[in-house]
PDB file of C-alpha atoms in Angstrom:
ATOM      1  CA  UNK N   1     -49.296 -60.635  18.289  1.00 49.00           C
ATOM      2  CA  UNK N   2     -50.115 -63.968  20.055  1.00 50.00           C
ATOM      3  CA  UNK N   3     -47.515 -66.863  20.214  1.00 51.00           C
ATOM      4  CA  UNK N   4     -48.780 -69.724  19.171  1.00 51.00           C
ATOM      5  CA  UNK N   5     -47.971 -73.167  20.415  1.00 52.00           C
ATOM      6  CA  UNK N   6     -46.317 -76.004  18.136  1.00 54.00           C
ATOM      7  CA  UNK N   7     -45.962 -79.477  19.712  1.00 58.00           C
ATOM      8  CA  UNK N   8     -44.551 -78.251  23.201  1.00 62.00           C
ATOM      9  CA  UNK N   9     -43.123 -74.767  22.131  1.00 72.00           C
ATOM     10  CA  UNK N  10     -44.116 -71.031  21.372  1.00 70.00           C
ATOM     11  CA  UNK N  11     -43.450 -70.047  18.296  1.00 66.00           C
ATOM     12  CA  UNK N  12     -43.135 -66.258  18.456  1.00 64.00           C
ATOM     13  CA  UNK N  13     -43.746 -64.096  14.943  1.00 62.00           C
ATOM     14  CA  UNK N  14     -40.936 -62.831  13.655  1.00 66.00           C
ATOM     15  CA  UNK N  15     -40.914 -59.023  13.542  1.00 61.00           C
ATOM     16  CA  UNK N  16     -40.642 -56.740  10.697  1.00 76.00           C
ATOM     17  CA  UNK N  17     -37.071 -56.234   9.613  1.00 87.00           C
ATOM     18  CA  UNK N  18     -35.872 -53.064   8.394  1.00 89.00           C
ATOM     19  CA  UNK N  19     -36.051 -54.433   4.915  1.00 93.00           C
ATOM     20  CA  UNK N  20     -40.053 -55.211   5.173  1.00 93.00           C
ATOM     21  CA  UNK N  21     -40.628 -51.596   5.881  1.00 92.00           C
ATOM     22  CA  UNK N  22     -38.234 -50.521   2.526  1.00 94.00           C
ATOM     23  CA  UNK N  23     -40.205 -53.095   0.690  1.00 96.00           C
ATOM     24  CA  UNK N  24     -43.415 -51.819   1.797  1.00 95.00           C
ATOM     25  CA  UNK N  25     -43.101 -48.179   2.099  1.00 94.00           C
ATOM     26  CA  UNK N  26     -45.058 -46.043  -0.762  1.00 96.00           C
ATOM     27  CA  UNK N  27     -42.546 -44.890  -3.539  1.00 95.00           C
ATOM     28  CA  UNK N  28     -41.877 -41.844  -2.309  1.00 96.00           C
ATOM     29  CA  UNK N  29     -41.454 -42.661   0.524  1.00 95.00           C
ATOM     30  CA  UNK N  30     -38.552 -45.334  -0.921  1.00 95.00           C
ATOM     31  CA  UNK N  31     -37.164 -42.938  -3.578  1.00 96.00           C
ATOM     32  CA  UNK N  32     -36.959 -40.745  -0.837  1.00 95.00           C
ATOM     33  CA  UNK N  33     -34.341 -42.827   1.352  1.00 95.00           C
ATOM     34  CA  UNK N  34     -32.804 -43.532  -2.024  1.00 97.00           C
ATOM     35  CA  UNK N  35     -31.952 -40.094  -3.210  1.00 97.00           C
ATOM     36  CA  UNK N  36     -30.274 -39.753   1.030  1.00 95.00           C
ATOM     37  CA  UNK N  37     -27.681 -42.378  -0.648  1.00 96.00           C
ATOM     38  CA  UNK N  38     -26.926 -41.697  -4.104  1.00 97.00           C
ATOM     39  CA  UNK N  39     -28.337 -38.366  -5.719  1.00 96.00           C
ATOM     40  CA  UNK N  40     -29.627 -39.864  -9.357  1.00 97.00           C
ATOM     41  CA  UNK N  41     -32.991 -40.086  -9.647  1.00 96.00           C
ATOM     42  CA  UNK N  42     -33.051 -42.833 -12.182  1.00 96.00           C
ATOM     43  CA  UNK N  43     -30.525 -45.039  -9.793  1.00 97.00           C
ATOM     44  CA  UNK N  44     -33.427 -44.627  -7.159  1.00 97.00           C
ATOM     45  CA  UNK N  45     -36.874 -45.332  -9.207  1.00 97.00           C
ATOM     46  CA  UNK N  46     -34.942 -48.821 -10.696  1.00 97.00           C
ATOM     47  CA  UNK N  47     -34.363 -49.670  -7.295  1.00 97.00           C
ATOM     48  CA  UNK N  48     -37.580 -48.848  -5.714  1.00 97.00           C
ATOM     49  CA  UNK N  49     -39.343 -49.897  -8.541  1.00 97.00           C
ATOM     50  CA  UNK N  50     -37.848 -53.635  -8.314  1.00 97.00           C
ATOM     51  CA  UNK N  51     -39.314 -54.140  -4.798  1.00 97.00           C
ATOM     52  CA  UNK N  52     -39.720 -56.298  -2.981  1.00 97.00           C
ATOM     53  CA  UNK N  53     -36.223 -57.500  -1.865  1.00 97.00           C
ATOM     54  CA  UNK N  54     -36.052 -60.942  -0.470  1.00 96.00           C
ATOM     55  CA  UNK N  55     -32.266 -60.017   1.483  1.00 95.00           C
ATOM     56  CA  UNK N  56     -30.224 -56.726   2.352  1.00 95.00           C
ATOM     57  CA  UNK N  57     -27.824 -58.658  -0.147  1.00 96.00           C
ATOM     58  CA  UNK N  58     -30.078 -58.751  -3.109  1.00 97.00           C
ATOM     59  CA  UNK N  59     -30.705 -54.909  -1.938  1.00 97.00           C
ATOM     60  CA  UNK N  60     -27.588 -53.784  -2.158  1.00 97.00           C
ATOM     61  CA  UNK N  61     -26.939 -56.066  -5.480  1.00 97.00           C
ATOM     62  CA  UNK N  62     -29.623 -54.407  -7.326  1.00 98.00           C
ATOM     63  CA  UNK N  63     -27.992 -51.200  -5.994  1.00 97.00           C
ATOM     64  CA  UNK N  64     -24.447 -51.798  -7.665  1.00 97.00           C
ATOM     65  CA  UNK N  65     -26.696 -53.141 -10.902  1.00 97.00           C
ATOM     66  CA  UNK N  66     -28.393 -49.634 -11.009  1.00 97.00           C
ATOM     67  CA  UNK N  67     -25.084 -47.721  -9.924  1.00 96.00           C
ATOM     68  CA  UNK N  68     -23.249 -49.500 -13.288  1.00 95.00           C
ATOM     69  CA  UNK N  69     -25.511 -48.673 -15.410  1.00 94.00           C
ATOM     70  CA  UNK N  70     -25.278 -45.144 -14.717  1.00 94.00           C
ATOM     71  CA  UNK N  71     -25.909 -42.806 -18.208  1.00 94.00           C
ATOM     72  CA  UNK N  72     -23.586 -40.206 -18.186  1.00 92.00           C
ATOM     73  CA  UNK N  73     -26.049 -37.332 -17.502  1.00 94.00           C
ATOM     74  CA  UNK N  74     -27.249 -39.539 -14.548  1.00 95.00           C
ATOM     75  CA  UNK N  75     -23.637 -39.554 -13.329  1.00 95.00           C
ATOM     76  CA  UNK N  76     -22.903 -35.699 -13.772  1.00 94.00           C
ATOM     77  CA  UNK N  77     -26.494 -35.949 -11.394  1.00 95.00           C
ATOM     78  CA  UNK N  78     -24.990 -37.936  -9.270  1.00 96.00           C
ATOM     79  CA  UNK N  79     -21.882 -35.928  -8.820  1.00 94.00           C
ATOM     80  CA  UNK N  80     -23.415 -32.780  -9.182  1.00 93.00           C
ATOM     81  CA  UNK N  81     -24.864 -33.560  -5.268  1.00 93.00           C
ATOM     82  CA  UNK N  82     -21.898 -34.486  -3.794  1.00 92.00           C
ATOM     83  CA  UNK N  83     -19.337 -32.692  -1.412  1.00 85.00           C
ATOM     84  CA  UNK N  84     -16.245 -33.278  -0.033  1.00 76.00           C
ATOM     85  CA  UNK N  85     -16.132 -35.320   2.839  1.00 72.00           C
ATOM     86  CA  UNK N  86     -15.453 -33.557   6.317  1.00 71.00           C
ATOM     87  CA  UNK N  87     -12.375 -32.964   7.826  1.00 67.00           C
ATOM     88  CA  UNK N  88     -12.098 -35.572  11.111  1.00 65.00           C
ATOM     89  CA  UNK N  89     -13.048 -33.065  13.971  1.00 67.00           C
ATOM     90  CA  UNK N  90     -10.112 -31.241  15.401  1.00 67.00           C
ATOM     91  CA  UNK N  91      -8.350 -31.648  12.224  1.00 66.00           C
ATOM     92  CA  UNK N  92      -5.555 -28.351  11.617  1.00 69.00           C
ATOM     93  CA  UNK N  93      -6.220 -24.884  10.190  1.00 74.00           C
ATOM     94  CA  UNK N  94      -3.041 -26.526   7.835  1.00 81.00           C
ATOM     95  CA  UNK N  95      -5.857 -29.329   6.871  1.00 79.00           C
ATOM     96  CA  UNK N  96      -7.852 -27.360   5.559  1.00 77.00           C
ATOM     97  CA  UNK N  97      -5.972 -25.655   3.182  1.00 85.00           C
ATOM     98  CA  UNK N  98      -4.581 -28.578   1.857  1.00 87.00           C
ATOM     99  CA  UNK N  99      -8.009 -30.479   1.411  1.00 86.00           C
ATOM    100  CA  UNK N 100      -9.802 -27.228   0.068  1.00 87.00           C
ATOM    101  CA  UNK N 101      -6.809 -26.211  -2.566  1.00 93.00           C
ATOM    102  CA  UNK N 102      -6.316 -30.185  -3.865  1.00 93.00           C
ATOM    103  CA  UNK N 103     -10.181 -29.868  -4.051  1.00 92.00           C
ATOM    104  CA  UNK N 104     -10.112 -26.589  -6.116  1.00 94.00           C
ATOM    105  CA  UNK N 105      -7.643 -28.132  -8.378  1.00 96.00           C
ATOM    106  CA  UNK N 106      -9.746 -31.538  -8.760  1.00 96.00           C
ATOM    107  CA  UNK N 107     -12.891 -29.418  -9.436  1.00 95.00           C
ATOM    108  CA  UNK N 108     -11.121 -27.193 -11.875  1.00 96.00           C
ATOM    109  CA  UNK N 109      -9.633 -30.549 -13.618  1.00 97.00           C
ATOM    110  CA  UNK N 110     -12.927 -32.214 -14.009  1.00 96.00           C
ATOM    111  CA  UNK N 111     -15.803 -30.314 -13.078  1.00 93.00           C
ATOM    112  CA  UNK N 112     -17.669 -32.265 -10.062  1.00 93.00           C
ATOM    113  CA  UNK N 113     -16.874 -32.615  -6.043  1.00 91.00           C
ATOM    114  CA  UNK N 114     -13.997 -35.437  -5.746  1.00 94.00           C
ATOM    115  CA  UNK N 115     -15.581 -38.073  -4.448  1.00 95.00           C
ATOM    116  CA  UNK N 116     -13.984 -41.519  -2.502  1.00 94.00           C
ATOM    117  CA  UNK N 117     -15.915 -44.390  -0.565  1.00 94.00           C
ATOM    118  CA  UNK N 118     -14.092 -44.046   3.177  1.00 91.00           C
ATOM    119  CA  UNK N 119     -16.135 -46.688   4.738  1.00 90.00           C
ATOM    120  CA  UNK N 120     -13.659 -49.087   7.750  1.00 90.00           C
ATOM    121  CA  UNK N 121     -11.239 -46.218   7.193  1.00 90.00           C
ATOM    122  CA  UNK N 122     -10.179 -45.033  10.392  1.00 89.00           C
ATOM    123  CA  UNK N 123     -11.124 -41.647  11.483  1.00 81.00           C
ATOM    124  CA  UNK N 124      -7.648 -40.401  11.852  1.00 81.00           C
ATOM    125  CA  UNK N 125      -6.260 -42.062   8.546  1.00 87.00           C
ATOM    126  CA  UNK N 126      -9.333 -40.000   5.804  1.00 85.00           C
ATOM    127  CA  UNK N 127      -7.276 -36.477   5.631  1.00 85.00           C
ATOM    128  CA  UNK N 128      -4.449 -38.547   4.563  1.00 88.00           C
ATOM    129  CA  UNK N 129      -6.607 -40.979   2.252  1.00 91.00           C
ATOM    130  CA  UNK N 130      -8.476 -38.311   1.134  1.00 90.00           C
ATOM    131  CA  UNK N 131      -5.596 -35.748  -0.235  1.00 92.00           C
ATOM    132  CA  UNK N 132      -3.196 -38.685  -1.309  1.00 94.00           C
ATOM    133  CA  UNK N 133      -7.062 -39.925  -3.275  1.00 95.00           C
ATOM    134  CA  UNK N 134      -7.030 -36.156  -5.481  1.00 96.00           C
ATOM    135  CA  UNK N 135      -3.265 -35.982  -6.073  1.00 94.00           C
ATOM    136  CA  UNK N 136      -2.854 -39.528  -7.642  1.00 97.00           C
ATOM    137  CA  UNK N 137      -6.274 -39.039  -9.287  1.00 98.00           C
ATOM    138  CA  UNK N 138      -5.622 -35.767 -10.821  1.00 97.00           C
ATOM    139  CA  UNK N 139      -2.818 -37.509 -13.560  1.00 97.00           C
ATOM    140  CA  UNK N 140      -6.259 -39.253 -14.928  1.00 98.00           C
ATOM    141  CA  UNK N 141      -7.271 -38.473 -18.108  1.00 97.00           C
ATOM    142  CA  UNK N 142     -11.202 -36.845 -18.031  1.00 96.00           C
ATOM    143  CA  UNK N 143     -13.044 -40.240 -19.186  1.00 95.00           C
ATOM    144  CA  UNK N 144     -10.427 -42.340 -17.046  1.00 97.00           C
ATOM    145  CA  UNK N 145     -11.706 -40.166 -13.892  1.00 97.00           C
ATOM    146  CA  UNK N 146     -14.853 -40.756 -14.670  1.00 95.00           C
ATOM    147  CA  UNK N 147     -14.650 -44.676 -14.777  1.00 96.00           C
ATOM    148  CA  UNK N 148     -12.878 -43.954 -11.090  1.00 97.00           C
ATOM    149  CA  UNK N 149     -15.949 -41.713 -10.125  1.00 96.00           C
ATOM    150  CA  UNK N 150     -18.278 -43.582 -10.771  1.00 96.00           C
ATOM    151  CA  UNK N 151     -16.944 -46.386  -9.231  1.00 97.00           C
ATOM    152  CA  UNK N 152     -16.349 -44.502  -5.757  1.00 96.00           C
ATOM    153  CA  UNK N 153     -20.328 -43.109  -6.285  1.00 96.00           C
ATOM    154  CA  UNK N 154     -21.600 -46.567  -6.531  1.00 97.00           C
ATOM    155  CA  UNK N 155     -19.118 -47.700  -3.271  1.00 97.00           C
ATOM    156  CA  UNK N 156     -20.441 -44.357  -2.059  1.00 96.00           C
ATOM    157  CA  UNK N 157     -24.201 -45.719  -2.209  1.00 97.00           C
ATOM    158  CA  UNK N 158     -23.817 -48.806  -1.176  1.00 96.00           C
ATOM    159  CA  UNK N 159     -22.417 -47.973   1.685  1.00 95.00           C
ATOM    160  CA  UNK N 160     -25.260 -45.388   2.248  1.00 95.00           C
ATOM    161  CA  UNK N 161     -28.064 -47.778   2.460  1.00 96.00           C
ATOM    162  CA  UNK N 162     -26.483 -49.834   4.260  1.00 94.00           C
ATOM    163  CA  UNK N 163     -26.250 -46.955   7.119  1.00 92.00           C
ATOM    164  CA  UNK N 164     -29.340 -46.316   6.463  1.00 90.00           C
ATOM    165  CA  UNK N 165     -30.628 -49.541   6.948  1.00 88.00           C
ATOM    166  CA  UNK N 166     -28.757 -50.326  10.389  1.00 85.00           C
ATOM    167  CA  UNK N 167     -29.758 -46.880  11.797  1.00 69.00           C
ATOM    168  CA  UNK N 168     -33.200 -47.414  11.317  1.00 52.00           C
ATOM    169  CA  UNK N 169     -33.097 -50.606  13.757  1.00 41.00           C
ATOM    170  CA  UNK N 170     -35.389 -52.250  12.834  1.00 34.00           C
ATOM    171  CA  UNK N 171     -38.057 -49.947  12.018  1.00 31.00           C
ATOM    172  CA  UNK N 172     -37.300 -47.157  15.150  1.00 27.00           C
ATOM    173  CA  UNK N 173     -36.360 -43.863  13.981  1.00 26.00           C
ATOM    174  CA  UNK N 174     -33.215 -43.044  11.682  1.00 29.00           C
ATOM    175  CA  UNK N 175     -31.347 -39.952  11.684  1.00 32.00           C
ATOM    176  CA  UNK N 176     -33.124 -39.077   8.633  1.00 35.00           C
ATOM    177  CA  UNK N 177     -36.807 -39.322  10.468  1.00 35.00           C
ATOM    178  CA  UNK N 178     -38.908 -43.001  10.095  1.00 35.00           C
ATOM    179  CA  UNK N 179     -37.965 -45.902   9.098  1.00 35.00           C
ATOM    180  CA  UNK N 180     -39.402 -46.635   5.375  1.00 38.00           C
ATOM    181  CA  UNK N 181     -43.077 -47.475   5.711  1.00 37.00           C
ATOM    182  CA  UNK N 182     -43.701 -46.611   9.138  1.00 34.00           C
ATOM    183  CA  UNK N 183     -45.449 -43.680  10.662  1.00 33.00           C
ATOM    184  CA  UNK N 184     -43.587 -41.217  12.618  1.00 32.00           C
ATOM    185  CA  UNK N 185     -46.055 -38.643  14.502  1.00 30.00           C
ATOM    186  CA  UNK N 186     -45.614 -35.396  13.919  1.00 27.00           C
ATOM    187  CA  UNK N 187     -46.263 -32.128  16.270  1.00 28.00           C
ATOM    188  CA  UNK N 188     -49.360 -29.850  14.993  1.00 30.00           C
ATOM    189  CA  UNK N 189     -48.560 -26.928  12.487  1.00 30.00           C
TER     190      UNK N 189
END
């Protein structure tokens, strides 16, 4: 790209953003990125189908709206793919035992993994937050807990989507491979 001159100033063309790459990525690639955020095919297809998004905020709003519209089957599909949050490095053995016991009680009561959004929480507070969350939510009735779990899934999906957009760093390679819509060189087979 060559800069253009306008009234004595040089106008530098803007570089494509991660959002631009997401907007123009093949549908299957966009769905793949979205499924890394929330394992609901209907949610991922809905967001991918409504591209292009003018802003990241519009994409996040669409993510929220699609999450609010999850059916019971969609929610079950997404919950089945979730796992317990990882303990911070260096967590001692009794912490693992407490987490495993609390999660087993939760799964026995509700039939799915415990989901909680830990965005913005310091790592050293995660264990206490998860254990307190499990303990308090064990008192919910199953329908009430599905509502809470759905909200936590929405928040988790939103956080993962933001992370994947940040992680791609203006179309650079992200931890999950190339940013959507970008070419990634592959070694010969």
